[in-house]
Amino acid sequence: GLQARAIACVACIFCRQRGVPNLKGRIMEVLALERTLTELDHVRLSNLVQRQKSLASTVSKTMPIELVLDAADIVPWSQVAANVVTMHSRILLKDLHSGQQDTLTLCYPPDANPGAGFVSVLSPAGGNLLGRKVGHTVAWSTPDGNSRAVEIIGILFQPESSGDFTK
């Protein structure tokens, strides 16, 4: 949010002064991290990351979801907009290449079942969808090494909008 825009502004000034190439690309990378998370999702995901790292037998690298957690705007559940993808949201996506529409539900790793449309927040797709808004375009690498780009065209269910906090 505001923090990402401020960083982009500072990066813009810094890069311009030093003649850094690909200025626009660097700024877009920073702005791509702009997300909104609820306080509850942020706490639960932060705890999940810590558990995952404690289970790792080697030195833990930064997990992609950590970048989202660090850069996101954090809001109380009652203030998250109905057009924001939160945990357990069921979202309607349109593939930008084929035009095909798919429905996915963003979930925690134990509940993941991609074939049934339940995508883990720790997967490339899930991590890139979390905190995004209807109308955003999102891209990620698929397990087979291809890339996929989609537009979020709707949120069919969002726990915060329905008052469902049991998940």
XYZ file of N, CA, C and O in Angstrom:
668
model
N 0.808 -1.176 0.000
C 0.000 0.000 0.000
C 0.853 1.242 0.000
O 1.684 1.468 -0.861
N 0.642 2.048 0.991
C 1.350 3.309 1.116
C 2.845 3.067 1.247
O 3.657 3.769 0.639
N 3.220 2.053 2.015
C 4.638 1.732 2.196
C 5.275 1.344 0.852
O 6.365 1.790 0.531
N 4.586 0.527 0.064
C 5.121 0.103 -1.234
C 5.274 1.292 -2.170
O 6.261 1.401 -2.895
N 4.296 2.212 -2.164
C 4.388 3.390 -3.024
C 5.549 4.287 -2.592
O 6.252 4.845 -3.419
N 5.753 4.423 -1.280
C 6.863 5.234 -0.788
C 8.197 4.612 -1.197
O 9.109 5.315 -1.627
N 8.302 3.302 -1.079
C 9.521 2.611 -1.495
C 9.745 2.807 -2.991
O 10.857 3.065 -3.425
N 8.675 2.704 -3.781
C 8.790 2.892 -5.228
C 9.261 4.298 -5.549
O 10.100 4.499 -6.430
N 8.751 5.277 -4.817
C 9.142 6.667 -5.042
C 10.623 6.858 -4.729
O 11.360 7.461 -5.496
N 11.057 6.329 -3.591
C 12.464 6.422 -3.218
C 13.324 5.686 -4.240
O 14.360 6.183 -4.672
N 12.879 4.496 -4.660
C 13.620 3.728 -5.663
C 13.719 4.503 -6.967
O 14.765 4.514 -7.624
N 12.643 5.168 -7.326
C 12.611 5.945 -8.563
C 13.660 7.054 -8.518
O 14.451 7.226 -9.436
N 13.674 7.810 -7.429
C 14.633 8.906 -7.279
C 16.056 8.355 -7.264
O 16.935 8.846 -7.966
N 16.283 7.318 -6.466
C 17.600 6.706 -6.347
C 18.092 6.198 -7.701
O 19.222 6.462 -8.101
N 17.243 5.475 -8.409
C 17.637 4.884 -9.691
C 17.878 5.957 -10.750
O 18.812 5.865 -11.535
N 17.040 6.978 -10.775
C 17.203 8.042 -11.752
C 18.534 8.766 -11.557
O 19.241 9.061 -12.502
N 18.861 9.029 -10.293
C 20.101 9.737 -9.993
C 21.326 8.922 -10.403
O 22.361 9.468 -10.728
N 21.205 7.617 -10.355
C 22.356 6.761 -10.639
C 22.295 6.100 -12.016
O 23.131 5.272 -12.342
N 21.277 6.444 -12.790
C 21.168 5.902 -14.133
C 20.949 4.402 -14.169
O 21.431 3.723 -15.068
N 20.220 3.864 -13.203
C 19.981 2.423 -13.140
C 19.023 2.018 -14.260
O 17.967 2.635 -14.430
N 19.382 0.986 -15.052
C 18.498 0.544 -16.139
C 17.252 -0.148 -15.593
O 17.222 -0.590 -14.446
N 16.242 -0.243 -16.431
C 14.992 -0.941 -16.123
C 14.292 -0.349 -14.908
O 13.763 -1.065 -14.069
N 14.288 0.952 -14.813
C 13.651 1.634 -13.695
C 12.179 1.252 -13.575
O 11.713 0.909 -12.495
N 11.467 1.289 -14.678
C 10.044 0.976 -14.636
C 9.823 -0.448 -14.126
O 8.952 -0.686 -13.300
N 10.627 -1.391 -14.590
C 10.494 -2.777 -14.150
C 10.730 -2.928 -12.669
O 10.024 -3.657 -11.982
N 11.717 -2.218 -12.147
C 12.014 -2.300 -10.714
C 10.880 -1.723 -9.882
O 10.529 -2.253 -8.839
N 10.326 -0.627 -10.328
C 9.202 -0.028 -9.605
C 7.991 -0.950 -9.661
O 7.299 -1.147 -8.666
N 7.750 -1.553 -10.815
C 6.605 -2.460 -10.947
C 6.762 -3.677 -10.029
O 5.788 -4.181 -9.482
N 8.007 -4.154 -9.846
C 8.240 -5.266 -8.929
C 7.823 -4.896 -7.520
O 7.202 -5.686 -6.810
N 8.163 -3.682 -7.107
C 7.789 -3.229 -5.767
C 6.277 -3.102 -5.662
O 5.661 -3.576 -4.714
N 5.651 -2.481 -6.638
C 4.205 -2.291 -6.593
C 3.445 -3.606 -6.707
O 2.335 -3.727 -6.206
N 4.050 -4.612 -7.343
C 3.395 -5.911 -7.473
C 3.222 -6.569 -6.116
O 2.381 -7.444 -5.949
N 4.022 -6.166 -5.153
C 3.894 -6.725 -3.810
C 2.755 -6.083 -3.026
O 2.424 -6.531 -1.942
N 2.170 -5.018 -3.556
C 1.118 -4.304 -2.839
C -0.094 -5.214 -2.649
O -0.708 -5.664 -3.614
N -0.398 -5.477 -1.417
C -1.502 -6.378 -1.064
C -2.182 -5.871 0.199
O -1.606 -5.104 0.959
N -3.371 -6.388 0.445
C -4.083 -6.119 1.684
C -4.368 -7.452 2.347
O -4.907 -8.363 1.715
N -3.995 -7.566 3.618
C -4.261 -8.764 4.413
C -5.005 -8.377 5.667
O -4.798 -7.291 6.213
N -5.833 -9.294 6.143
C -6.461 -9.061 7.438
C -5.454 -9.363 8.539
O -4.495 -10.115 8.335
N -5.687 -8.790 9.704
C -4.802 -9.057 10.842
C -4.749 -10.548 11.139
O -3.676 -11.108 11.387
N -5.913 -11.208 11.100
C -5.977 -12.635 11.409
C -5.201 -13.465 10.386
O -4.420 -14.354 10.762
N -5.380 -13.182 9.090
C -4.627 -13.909 8.059
C -3.130 -13.678 8.242
O -2.330 -14.604 8.119
N -2.743 -12.454 8.544
C -1.330 -12.132 8.714
C -0.729 -12.925 9.873
O 0.354 -13.512 9.738
N -1.418 -12.970 10.997
C -0.908 -13.715 12.157
C -0.833 -15.209 11.846
O 0.185 -15.856 12.115
N -1.901 -15.751 11.278
C -1.904 -17.191 10.965
C -0.821 -17.562 9.962
O -0.147 -18.585 10.107
N -0.634 -16.738 8.937
C 0.379 -17.035 7.924
C 1.795 -16.839 8.476
O 2.694 -17.606 8.138
N 1.984 -15.845 9.311
C 3.292 -15.658 9.951
C 3.641 -16.867 10.802
O 4.778 -17.357 10.776
N 2.664 -17.378 11.548
C 2.878 -18.580 12.355
C 3.162 -19.796 11.477
O 4.023 -20.614 11.802
N 2.461 -19.916 10.366
C 2.684 -21.019 9.435
C 4.112 -20.974 8.889
O 4.789 -22.006 8.831
N 4.568 -19.808 8.511
C 5.934 -19.666 7.998
C 6.939 -20.086 9.067
O 7.891 -20.823 8.776
N 6.734 -19.645 10.296
C 7.666 -20.013 11.371
C 7.679 -21.527 11.595
O 8.744 -22.121 11.793
N 6.502 -22.158 11.550
C 6.440 -23.625 11.702
C 7.151 -24.315 10.548
O 7.901 -25.274 10.758
N 6.919 -23.854 9.325
C 7.560 -24.452 8.144
C 9.078 -24.345 8.253
O 9.798 -25.287 7.946
N 9.544 -23.184 8.687
C 10.992 -22.971 8.802
C 11.586 -23.816 9.928
O 12.707 -24.289 9.803
N 10.850 -24.016 11.002
C 11.382 -24.822 12.103
C 11.467 -26.298 11.713
O 12.277 -27.032 12.264
N 10.659 -26.720 10.753
C 10.693 -28.098 10.281
C 11.781 -28.338 9.242
O 12.150 -29.478 8.988
N 12.279 -27.248 8.650
C 13.305 -27.376 7.608
C 14.609 -27.858 8.237
O 15.033 -27.362 9.272
N 15.244 -28.827 7.588
C 16.476 -29.393 8.137
C 17.713 -28.588 7.756
O 18.780 -28.787 8.302
N 17.561 -27.679 6.791
C 18.697 -26.862 6.373
C 18.416 -25.408 6.725
O 17.343 -25.079 7.217
N 19.383 -24.566 6.457
C 19.195 -23.144 6.710
C 18.018 -22.657 5.859
O 17.972 -22.883 4.653
N 17.072 -22.021 6.492
C 15.857 -21.594 5.803
C 16.093 -20.338 4.973
O 16.617 -19.352 5.462
N 15.688 -20.424 3.707
C 15.702 -19.260 2.842
C 14.393 -18.501 3.066
O 13.453 -19.027 3.649
N 14.359 -17.307 2.560
C 13.129 -16.539 2.635
C 12.090 -17.202 1.738
O 12.348 -17.479 0.574
N 10.932 -17.460 2.304
C 9.834 -18.046 1.531
C 9.129 -16.918 0.784
O 8.990 -15.809 1.324
N 8.647 -17.165 -0.437
C 7.966 -16.104 -1.194
C 6.819 -15.452 -0.421
O 6.625 -14.240 -0.517
N 6.098 -16.225 0.360
C 4.969 -15.657 1.112
C 5.452 -14.635 2.136
O 4.720 -13.712 2.494
N 6.695 -14.758 2.582
C 7.229 -13.788 3.542
C 7.313 -12.388 2.940
O 7.106 -11.392 3.644
N 7.602 -12.305 1.644
C 7.646 -11.004 0.982
C 6.272 -10.352 0.988
O 6.145 -9.144 1.173
N 5.247 -11.172 0.787
C 3.870 -10.674 0.826
C 3.545 -10.196 2.239
O 3.004 -9.101 2.428
N 3.885 -10.994 3.238
C 3.597 -10.640 4.627
C 4.297 -9.346 5.030
O 3.726 -8.521 5.752
N 5.532 -9.164 4.562
C 6.300 -7.970 4.919
C 5.778 -6.705 4.250
O 5.869 -5.622 4.820
N 5.275 -6.824 3.032
C 4.896 -5.640 2.263
C 3.413 -5.292 2.341
O 3.019 -4.209 1.922
N 2.598 -6.177 2.862
C 1.139 -5.996 2.818
C 0.652 -4.908 3.766
O 1.232 -4.667 4.817
N -0.456 -4.294 3.361
C -1.212 -3.441 4.270
C -2.023 -4.376 5.154
O -2.713 -5.267 4.641
N -1.965 -4.185 6.459
C -2.680 -5.043 7.397
C -3.878 -4.260 7.922
O -3.720 -3.141 8.424
N -5.059 -4.872 7.801
C -6.283 -4.212 8.245
C -7.101 -5.150 9.126
O -6.997 -6.368 8.994
N -7.922 -4.598 10.016
C -8.838 -5.449 10.782
C -9.812 -6.135 9.824
O -10.114 -5.609 8.746
N -10.323 -7.307 10.214
C -11.222 -8.057 9.335
C -12.402 -7.212 8.903
O -12.882 -7.331 7.782
N -12.878 -6.349 9.785
C -14.072 -5.550 9.481
C -13.795 -4.461 8.453
O -14.730 -3.868 7.921
N -12.521 -4.198 8.157
C -12.180 -3.135 7.216
C -11.659 -3.639 5.876
O -11.341 -2.842 5.000
N -11.567 -4.971 5.707
C -11.090 -5.480 4.427
C -12.215 -5.354 3.396
O -13.373 -5.659 3.679
N -11.869 -4.845 2.235
C -12.863 -4.668 1.178
C -13.340 -6.026 0.673
O -12.590 -7.009 0.682
N -14.556 -6.091 0.222
C -15.152 -7.334 -0.266
C -14.506 -7.814 -1.563
O -14.690 -8.965 -1.953
N -13.728 -6.959 -2.219
C -13.085 -7.339 -3.484
C -11.640 -7.801 -3.301
O -10.897 -7.917 -4.267
N -11.227 -8.096 -2.061
C -9.858 -8.529 -1.761
C -9.847 -10.037 -1.499
O -10.695 -10.551 -0.763
N -8.875 -10.734 -2.072
C -8.716 -12.173 -1.868
C -8.081 -12.403 -0.497
O -6.954 -11.977 -0.249
N -8.832 -13.048 0.393
C -8.349 -13.402 1.717
C -8.304 -14.931 1.816
O -8.737 -15.637 0.902
N -7.781 -15.430 2.922
C -7.746 -16.880 3.104
C -9.158 -17.443 3.073
O -10.088 -16.838 3.603
N -9.316 -18.565 2.424
C -10.577 -19.282 2.242
C -11.541 -18.575 1.293
O -12.709 -18.938 1.229
N -11.042 -17.571 0.563
C -11.880 -16.939 -0.454
C -12.004 -17.887 -1.640
O -11.063 -18.573 -2.005
N -13.179 -17.909 -2.225
C -13.415 -18.646 -3.465
C -13.456 -17.591 -4.566
O -14.281 -16.682 -4.532
N -12.535 -17.704 -5.522
C -12.379 -16.647 -6.513
C -12.597 -17.166 -7.930
O -12.349 -18.321 -8.233
N -13.072 -16.285 -8.764
C -13.308 -16.581 -10.170
C -12.203 -15.917 -10.984
O -11.973 -14.704 -10.862
N -11.491 -16.733 -11.770
C -10.354 -16.269 -12.552
C -10.621 -16.459 -14.036
O -11.302 -17.403 -14.430
N -10.038 -15.583 -14.838
C -10.096 -15.730 -16.293
C -8.673 -15.839 -16.791
O -7.854 -14.940 -16.582
N -8.345 -16.966 -17.457
C -7.024 -17.173 -18.031
C -6.833 -16.176 -19.171
O -7.666 -16.089 -20.070
N -5.744 -15.425 -19.137
C -5.519 -14.382 -20.145
C -5.134 -14.940 -21.503
O -5.275 -14.261 -22.519
N -4.661 -16.184 -21.534
C -4.280 -16.795 -22.811
C -5.481 -17.469 -23.470
O -5.785 -17.220 -24.635
N -6.191 -18.305 -22.716
C -7.278 -19.104 -23.298
C -8.659 -18.472 -23.141
O -9.588 -18.847 -23.846
N -8.792 -17.558 -22.182
C -10.102 -16.983 -21.896
C -10.959 -17.862 -20.998
O -12.058 -17.476 -20.620
N -10.459 -19.053 -20.667
C -11.205 -19.982 -19.822
C -11.333 -19.432 -18.405
O -10.415 -18.834 -17.871
N -12.504 -19.671 -17.810
C -12.736 -19.258 -16.431
C -12.592 -20.449 -15.499
O -13.015 -21.550 -15.835
N -11.974 -20.213 -14.348
C -11.787 -21.233 -13.327
C -12.172 -20.649 -11.978
O -12.058 -19.445 -11.756
N -12.568 -21.542 -11.084
C -12.844 -21.152 -9.708
C -11.824 -21.829 -8.811
O -11.595 -23.035 -8.929
N -11.180 -21.044 -7.940
C -10.213 -21.573 -6.988
C -10.573 -21.104 -5.591
O -11.124 -20.019 -5.423
N -10.228 -21.920 -4.609
C -10.365 -21.531 -3.211
C -8.977 -21.494 -2.608
O -8.221 -22.462 -2.714
N -8.628 -20.378 -1.989
C -7.324 -20.209 -1.367
C -7.357 -20.833 0.028
O -8.213 -20.491 0.837
N -6.436 -21.773 0.283
C -6.475 -22.513 1.543
C -5.089 -22.696 2.136
O -4.085 -22.339 1.524
N -5.048 -23.270 3.341
C -3.790 -23.625 3.992
C -3.312 -24.964 3.433
O -4.108 -25.758 2.930
N -2.003 -25.226 3.531
C -1.436 -26.437 2.912
C -2.160 -27.754 3.225
O -2.383 -28.544 2.295
N -2.589 -28.022 4.467
C -3.242 -29.319 4.715
C -4.554 -29.525 3.949
O -4.968 -30.650 3.715
N -5.185 -28.414 3.550
C -6.468 -28.493 2.849
C -6.316 -28.461 1.329
O -7.309 -28.538 0.607
N -5.084 -28.328 0.852
C -4.860 -28.173 -0.592
C -5.226 -29.430 -1.364
O -4.907 -30.543 -0.959
N -5.919 -29.223 -2.474
C -6.280 -30.268 -3.413
C -6.487 -29.566 -4.762
O -7.620 -29.248 -5.127
N -5.392 -29.288 -5.465
C -5.497 -28.500 -6.694
C -6.497 -29.054 -7.703
O -7.185 -28.283 -8.375
N -6.604 -30.369 -7.808
C -7.548 -30.959 -8.747
C -8.995 -30.613 -8.433
O -9.834 -30.563 -9.321
N -9.266 -30.348 -7.158
C -10.615 -29.970 -6.731
C -10.761 -28.451 -6.603
O -11.799 -27.965 -6.150
N -9.706 -27.712 -6.979
C -9.793 -26.259 -6.938
C -9.365 -25.629 -5.622
O -9.577 -24.431 -5.428
N -8.748 -26.391 -4.716
C -8.261 -25.854 -3.440
C -6.752 -25.667 -3.545
O -6.002 -26.645 -3.624
N -6.315 -24.412 -3.568
C -4.924 -24.067 -3.830
C -4.271 -23.532 -2.558
O -4.784 -22.604 -1.928
N -3.126 -24.128 -2.211
C -2.393 -23.711 -1.014
C -1.847 -22.297 -1.163
O -1.340 -21.922 -2.215
N -1.930 -21.555 -0.085
C -1.369 -20.211 -0.049
C 0.151 -20.236 -0.222
O 0.740 -19.244 -0.637
N 0.775 -21.381 0.060
C 2.229 -21.490 -0.109
C 2.636 -21.874 -1.526
O 3.819 -21.873 -1.851
N 1.663 -22.201 -2.383
C 1.967 -22.510 -3.779
C 2.201 -21.201 -4.534
O 1.770 -20.130 -4.085
N 2.862 -21.278 -5.690
C 3.038 -20.046 -6.479
C 1.711 -19.353 -6.816
O 1.619 -18.131 -6.718
N 0.697 -20.125 -7.170
C -0.603 -19.518 -7.487
C -1.206 -18.873 -6.252
O -1.613 -17.709 -6.274
N -1.269 -19.626 -5.162
C -1.892 -19.119 -3.942
C -1.198 -17.893 -3.388
O -1.849 -16.902 -3.027
N 0.122 -17.953 -3.332
C 0.875 -16.813 -2.817
C 0.716 -15.562 -3.653
O 0.744 -14.447 -3.138
N 0.532 -15.743 -4.960
C 0.356 -14.587 -5.842
C -1.068 -14.045 -5.834
O -1.287 -12.896 -6.203
N -2.036 -14.848 -5.425
C -3.425 -14.392 -5.374
C -3.768 -13.695 -4.056
O -4.603 -12.788 -4.028
N -3.131 -14.112 -2.984
C -3.441 -13.576 -1.659
C -3.310 -12.055 -1.610
O -2.291 -11.494 -2.013
N -4.355 -11.409 -1.125
C -4.329 -9.965 -0.927
C -4.585 -9.132 -2.164
O -4.645 -7.906 -2.097
N -4.757 -9.789 -3.305
C -5.033 -9.060 -4.550
C -6.512 -8.707 -4.612
O -7.329 -9.237 -3.880
N -6.839 -7.828 -5.565
C -8.209 -7.347 -5.712
C -8.812 -7.790 -7.042
O -8.098 -8.072 -8.000
N -10.121 -7.800 -7.076
C -10.836 -8.049 -8.324
C -10.343 -7.023 -9.347
O -10.192 -5.841 -9.043
N -10.034 -7.510 -10.547
C -9.519 -6.659 -11.613
C -8.018 -6.753 -11.766
O -7.481 -6.376 -12.808
N -7.319 -7.258 -10.728
C -5.860 -7.413 -10.829
C -5.513 -8.571 -11.748
O -6.225 -9.572 -11.804
N -4.396 -8.424 -12.435
C -3.825 -9.496 -13.229
C -2.701 -10.108 -12.409
O -1.894 -9.385 -11.824
N -2.677 -11.428 -12.359
C -1.721 -12.158 -11.538
C -1.060 -13.234 -12.401
O -1.730 -13.892 -13.188
N 0.252 -13.402 -12.238
C 0.981 -14.419 -13.002
C 1.837 -15.242 -12.058
O 2.282 -14.758 -11.020
N 2.059 -16.512 -12.441
C 2.911 -17.399 -11.650
C 3.427 -18.514 -12.544
O 2.936 -18.723 -13.644
N 4.431 -19.213 -12.024
C 4.976 -20.387 -12.723
C 4.225 -21.621 -12.255
O 4.007 -21.801 -11.057
N 3.861 -22.479 -13.201
C 3.148 -23.709 -12.877
C 4.152 -24.807 -12.541
O 5.333 -24.683 -12.864
N 3.703 -25.899 -11.919
C 4.625 -26.984 -11.568
C 5.372 -27.574 -12.766
O 6.489 -28.062 -12.612
N 4.784 -27.494 -13.969
C 5.456 -28.043 -15.152
C 6.406 -27.040 -15.814
O 6.939 -27.295 -16.891
N 6.619 -25.887 -15.164
C 7.576 -24.913 -15.664
C 6.999 -23.861 -16.588
O 7.711 -22.961 -17.027
N 5.732 -23.966 -16.918
C 5.098 -22.948 -17.749
C 4.662 -21.782 -16.874
O 4.718 -21.847 -15.657
N 4.218 -20.721 -17.520
C 3.684 -19.601 -16.750
C 2.203 -19.479 -17.046
O 1.727 -19.881 -18.109
N 1.495 -18.940 -16.074
C 0.061 -18.739 -16.216
C -0.261 -17.332 -15.762
O 0.247 -16.876 -14.734
N -1.080 -16.650 -16.513
C -1.523 -15.303 -16.163
C -3.044 -15.289 -16.168
O -3.673 -15.799 -17.102
N -3.606 -14.730 -15.113
C -5.057 -14.677 -14.972
C -5.482 -13.295 -14.509
O -4.690 -12.542 -13.953
N -6.743 -13.006 -14.747
C -7.369 -11.821 -14.175
C -8.349 -12.300 -13.119
O -9.097 -13.265 -13.350
N -8.339 -11.660 -11.971
C -9.335 -11.967 -10.936
C -10.605 -11.241 -11.350
O -10.647 -10.006 -11.369
N -11.627 -12.004 -11.724
C -12.851 -11.354 -12.215
C -13.978 -11.355 -11.189
O -14.979 -10.673 -11.387
N -13.790 -12.091 -10.100
C -14.817 -12.049 -9.066
C -14.416 -12.814 -7.822
O -13.552 -13.696 -7.872
N -15.026 -12.448 -6.725
C -14.881 -13.199 -5.484
C -16.267 -13.743 -5.161
O -17.201 -12.984 -4.905
N -16.374 -15.063 -5.238
C -17.659 -15.726 -5.031
C -17.971 -15.904 -3.549
O -19.136 -15.997 -3.167
N -16.914 -15.988 -2.734
C -17.079 -16.102 -1.281
C -15.836 -15.535 -0.620
O -14.722 -15.840 -1.027
N -16.057 -14.689 0.356
C -14.974 -14.167 1.194
C -15.451 -14.282 2.639
O -16.508 -13.749 2.976
N -14.705 -15.016 3.490
C -15.152 -15.217 4.862
C -15.501 -13.922 5.604
O -16.515 -13.858 6.306
N -14.691 -12.910 5.433
C -14.920 -11.648 6.163
C -16.237 -11.000 5.761
O -16.940 -10.443 6.607
N -16.593 -11.080 4.485
C -17.853 -10.466 4.020
C -19.059 -11.217 4.544
O -20.121 -10.627 4.725
N -18.891 -12.517 4.796
C -20.020 -13.312 5.270
C -20.028 -13.456 6.793
O -20.952 -14.036 7.347
N -18.975 -12.956 7.455
C -18.893 -13.081 8.913
C -18.462 -14.453 9.371
O -18.607 -14.805 10.538
N -17.898 -15.268 8.456
C -17.481 -16.632 8.779
C -16.003 -16.655 9.163
O -15.133 -16.549 8.317
N -15.731 -16.804 10.460
C -14.358 -16.808 10.950
C -13.977 -18.147 11.570
O -13.049 -18.229 12.348
N -14.708 -19.176 11.209
C -14.438 -20.488 11.814
C -13.297 -21.206 11.127
O -12.840 -22.214 11.615
N -12.851 -20.734 9.989
C -11.796 -21.422 9.234
C -10.434 -20.926 9.618
O -10.232 -19.838 9.989
